[in-house]
Amino acid sequence: MVADAAWPTFDPALLIDDQVTLAVQINGKLRDTLNAPRGLDRAAAEALALSSEKVQRQLDGAAPRKVIVVPDRLLNIVA
């Protein structure tokens, strides 16, 4: 009987995602979203965002003046 079946056990390890969605903004406007591994360091996140085709199109060959990184959430490029 279903009433006699055991209750499922809880496994907290299954709640942790290995990937996060990183929002990429240029001058405060959302331009792209990237899937990145959780815990990506600042330099790697910046390199990943700057290699995006959409970001390159928006920067139009100009170098960013400042890059602000909020780990596992947001990357804002000031052009």
PDB file of C-alpha atoms in Angstrom, residues 13-50:
ATOM      1  CA  ALA A  13      23.984  17.745  -2.175  1.00  0.00           C
ATOM      2  CA  LEU A  14      21.347  17.577  -4.903  1.00  0.00           C
ATOM      3  CA  LEU A  15      20.295  21.199  -4.258  1.00  0.00           C
ATOM      4  CA  ILE A  16      23.605  22.717  -5.381  1.00  0.00           C
ATOM      5  CA  ASP A  17      23.883  23.662  -9.057  1.00  0.00           C
ATOM      6  CA  ASP A  18      27.253  23.480 -10.791  1.00  0.00           C
ATOM      7  CA  GLN A  19      26.270  26.133 -13.357  1.00  0.00           C
ATOM      8  CA  VAL A  20      25.035  29.695 -12.848  1.00  0.00           C
ATOM      9  CA  THR A  21      23.594  32.224 -15.281  1.00  0.00           C
ATOM     10  CA  LEU A  22      25.834  35.277 -15.412  1.00  0.00           C
ATOM     11  CA  ALA A  23      24.153  38.508 -16.558  1.00  0.00           C
ATOM     12  CA  VAL A  24      26.418  40.733 -18.663  1.00  0.00           C
ATOM     13  CA  GLN A  25      25.622  44.443 -18.693  1.00  0.00           C
ATOM     14  CA  ILE A  26      27.233  47.212 -20.687  1.00  0.00           C
ATOM     15  CA  ASN A  27      26.774  50.655 -19.150  1.00  0.00           C
ATOM     16  CA  GLY A  28      24.015  49.249 -16.937  1.00  0.00           C
ATOM     17  CA  LYS A  29      21.940  47.663 -19.724  1.00  0.00           C
ATOM     18  CA  LEU A  30      21.582  43.909 -20.054  1.00  0.00           C
ATOM     19  CA  ARG A  31      23.294  42.765 -23.254  1.00  0.00           C
ATOM     20  CA  ASP A  32      23.896  39.033 -22.771  1.00  0.00           C
ATOM     21  CA  THR A  33      23.503  36.115 -20.370  1.00  0.00           C
ATOM     22  CA  LEU A  34      26.136  33.403 -20.125  1.00  0.00           C
ATOM     23  CA  ASN A  35      26.203  29.998 -18.459  1.00  0.00           C
ATOM     24  CA  ALA A  36      29.309  29.751 -16.299  1.00  0.00           C
ATOM     25  CA  PRO A  37      30.616  27.346 -13.674  1.00  0.00           C
ATOM     26  CA  ARG A  38      29.862  28.322 -10.072  1.00  0.00           C
ATOM     27  CA  GLY A  39      32.764  30.036  -8.304  1.00  0.00           C
ATOM     28  CA  LEU A  40      34.389  31.428 -11.457  1.00  0.00           C
ATOM     29  CA  ASP A  41      37.116  33.928 -10.532  1.00  0.00           C
ATOM     30  CA  ARG A  42      37.081  37.570 -11.630  1.00  0.00           C
ATOM     31  CA  ALA A  43      39.626  37.275 -14.452  1.00  0.00           C
ATOM     32  CA  ALA A  44      37.978  34.211 -15.975  1.00  0.00           C
ATOM     33  CA  ALA A  45      34.512  35.792 -15.777  1.00  0.00           C
ATOM     34  CA  GLU A  46      35.813  38.939 -17.469  1.00  0.00           C
ATOM     35  CA  ALA A  47      37.489  36.909 -20.224  1.00  0.00           C
ATOM     36  CA  LEU A  48      34.328  34.868 -20.781  1.00  0.00           C
ATOM     37  CA  ALA A  49      32.176  37.990 -21.065  1.00  0.00           C
ATOM     38  CA  LEU A  50      34.590  39.834 -23.355  1.00  0.00           C
TER      39      LEU A  50
END
